[in-house]
Coordinates of C-alpha atoms in Angstrom, one line a residue:
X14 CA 28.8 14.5 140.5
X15 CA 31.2 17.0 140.5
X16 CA 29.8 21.0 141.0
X17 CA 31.1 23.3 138.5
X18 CA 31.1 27.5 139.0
X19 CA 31.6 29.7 136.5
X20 CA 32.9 33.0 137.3
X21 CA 30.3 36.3 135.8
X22 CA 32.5 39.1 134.3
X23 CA 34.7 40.7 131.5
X24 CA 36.6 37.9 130.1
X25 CA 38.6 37.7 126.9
X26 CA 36.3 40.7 125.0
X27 CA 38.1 42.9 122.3
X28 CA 37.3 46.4 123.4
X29 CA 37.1 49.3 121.3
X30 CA 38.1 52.7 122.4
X31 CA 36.3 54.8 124.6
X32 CA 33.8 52.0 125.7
X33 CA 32.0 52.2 128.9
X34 CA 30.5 49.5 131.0
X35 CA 28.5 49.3 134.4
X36 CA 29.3 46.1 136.1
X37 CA 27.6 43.4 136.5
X38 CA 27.8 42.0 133.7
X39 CA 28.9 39.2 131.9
X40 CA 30.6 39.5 128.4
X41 CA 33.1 36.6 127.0
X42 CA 34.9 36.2 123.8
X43 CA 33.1 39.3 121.8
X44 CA 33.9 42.3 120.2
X45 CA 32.5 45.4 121.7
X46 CA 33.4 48.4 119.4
X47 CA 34.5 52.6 119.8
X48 CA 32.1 54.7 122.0
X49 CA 29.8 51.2 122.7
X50 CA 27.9 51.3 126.0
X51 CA 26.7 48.2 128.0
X52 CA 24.5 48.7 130.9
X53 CA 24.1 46.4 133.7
X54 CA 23.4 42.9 134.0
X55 CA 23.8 42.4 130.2
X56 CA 25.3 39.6 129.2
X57 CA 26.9 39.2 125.4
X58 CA 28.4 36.0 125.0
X59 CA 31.2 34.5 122.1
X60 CA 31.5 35.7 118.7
X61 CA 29.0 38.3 119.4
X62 CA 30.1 41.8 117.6
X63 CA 28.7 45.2 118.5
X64 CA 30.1 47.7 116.1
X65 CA 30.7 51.3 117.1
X66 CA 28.6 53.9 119.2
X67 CA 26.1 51.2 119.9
X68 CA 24.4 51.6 123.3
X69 CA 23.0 48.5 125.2
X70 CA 20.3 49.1 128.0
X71 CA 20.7 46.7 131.3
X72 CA 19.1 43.4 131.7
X73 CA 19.6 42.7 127.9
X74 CA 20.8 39.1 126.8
X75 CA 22.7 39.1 123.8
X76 CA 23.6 35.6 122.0
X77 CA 26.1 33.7 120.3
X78 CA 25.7 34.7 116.1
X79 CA 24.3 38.1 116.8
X80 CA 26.0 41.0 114.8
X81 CA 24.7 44.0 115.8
X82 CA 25.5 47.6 113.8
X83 CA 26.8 51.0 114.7
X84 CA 24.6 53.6 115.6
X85 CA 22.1 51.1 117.1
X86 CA 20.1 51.4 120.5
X87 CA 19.0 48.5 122.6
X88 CA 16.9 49.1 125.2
X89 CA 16.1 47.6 128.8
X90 CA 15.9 43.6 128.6
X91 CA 15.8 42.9 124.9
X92 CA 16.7 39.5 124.2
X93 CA 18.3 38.0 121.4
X94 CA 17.7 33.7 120.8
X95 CA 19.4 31.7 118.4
X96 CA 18.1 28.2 119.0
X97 CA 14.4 28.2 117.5
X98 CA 14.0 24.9 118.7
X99 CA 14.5 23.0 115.0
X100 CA 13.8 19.4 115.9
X101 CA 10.7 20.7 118.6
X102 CA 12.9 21.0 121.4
X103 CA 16.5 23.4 122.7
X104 CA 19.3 21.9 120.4
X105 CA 21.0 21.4 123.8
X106 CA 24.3 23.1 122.6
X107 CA 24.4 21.5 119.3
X108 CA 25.1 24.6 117.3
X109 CA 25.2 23.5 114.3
X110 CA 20.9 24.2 115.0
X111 CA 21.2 27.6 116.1
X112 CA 20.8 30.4 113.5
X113 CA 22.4 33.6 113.5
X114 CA 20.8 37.6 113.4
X115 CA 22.1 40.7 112.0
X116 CA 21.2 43.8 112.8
X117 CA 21.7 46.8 110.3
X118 CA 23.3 50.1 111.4
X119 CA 21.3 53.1 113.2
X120 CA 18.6 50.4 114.6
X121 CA 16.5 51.1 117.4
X122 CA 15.1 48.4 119.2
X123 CA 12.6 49.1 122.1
X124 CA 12.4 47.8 125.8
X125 CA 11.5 43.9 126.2
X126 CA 11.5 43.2 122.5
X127 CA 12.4 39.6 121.4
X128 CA 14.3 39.0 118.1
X129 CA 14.4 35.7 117.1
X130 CA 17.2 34.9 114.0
X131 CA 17.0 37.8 111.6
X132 CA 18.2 40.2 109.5
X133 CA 16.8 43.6 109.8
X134 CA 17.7 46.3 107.4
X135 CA 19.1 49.8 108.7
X136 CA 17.7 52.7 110.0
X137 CA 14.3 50.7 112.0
X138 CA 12.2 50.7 114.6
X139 CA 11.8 47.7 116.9
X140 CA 9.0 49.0 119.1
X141 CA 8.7 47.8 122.7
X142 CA 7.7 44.5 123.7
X143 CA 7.4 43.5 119.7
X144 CA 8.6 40.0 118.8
X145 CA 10.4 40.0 115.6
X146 CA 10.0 36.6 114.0
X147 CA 11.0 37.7 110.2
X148 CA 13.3 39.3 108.8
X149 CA 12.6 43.0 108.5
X150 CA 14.0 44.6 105.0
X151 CA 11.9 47.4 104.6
X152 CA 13.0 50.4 107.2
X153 CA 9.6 51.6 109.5
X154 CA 8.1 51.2 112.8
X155 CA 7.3 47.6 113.7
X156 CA 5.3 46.2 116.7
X157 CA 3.6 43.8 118.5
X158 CA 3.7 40.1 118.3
X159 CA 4.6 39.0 115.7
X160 CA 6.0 42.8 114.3
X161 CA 4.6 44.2 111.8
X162 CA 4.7 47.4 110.0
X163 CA 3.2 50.4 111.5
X164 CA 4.6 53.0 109.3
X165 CA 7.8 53.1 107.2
X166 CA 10.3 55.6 107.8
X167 CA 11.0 57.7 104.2

């Protein structure tokens, strides 16, 4: 058997102006937009998009078919999943299983949340630790396991 190394780091990611990023990290074949930050050890891998003056928090792990909006915040070691294990087990890279999330514009999502394939609408509040399991379409304060609504936001 033959071992194979892959290299972490800035490959191939269209950059928008005025973006800063503390290495390490590991971002691949996504688009980072204008006035974006990504903090340490993140890692946003292909076909990811994070539109403009979005900031992302170290230790965060962002996924293939997430979209994420301008204006957003995501805090310290958020993680995004796209394989929801379909069949009862990881589609072992068989994309066709995974499922994508979209995150609206001016979003805040707090520290060590988990945000399974979603939409959720603009302008809420993904408290920390909360584990978003359905779409959110209603703008508020959600938490805990699954979220749910704690207050909406007029």
């Amino acid at each position: 058997m033959l071992n194979e190394f892959k290299k972490v780091g800035i490959h191939n990611v269209h950059f928008g102006k005025n973006v800063r990023v503390i290495e390490p990290c590991n971002l691949y074949n996504c688009f980072i937009g204008d006035d974006c930050f990504v903090g340490p050890f993140v890692e946003i891998q292909q076909n990811a998009v994070i539109e403009h003056d979005t900031k992302i928090q170290s230790h965060s792990f962002i996924c293939e078919m997430v979209t994420i909006g301008h204006h957003c915040f995501i805090g310290h070691g958020v993680m995004f999943v796209n394989d929801v294990f379909t069949n009862g087990k990881p589609a072992g890279g068989n994309r066709s299983l995974w499922k994508k999330t979209i995150i609206g514009n001016y979003v805040n999502i707090g520290s060590n949340a988990t945000i399974l394939p979603v939409n959720i609408c603009d302008g809420a509040v993904i408290g920390a630790g909360a584990v978003v399991t359905k779409n959110i379409e209603v703008p508020g304060v959600y938490v805990g396991n699954p979220a749910k609504l704690l207050m909406p936001i007029p």
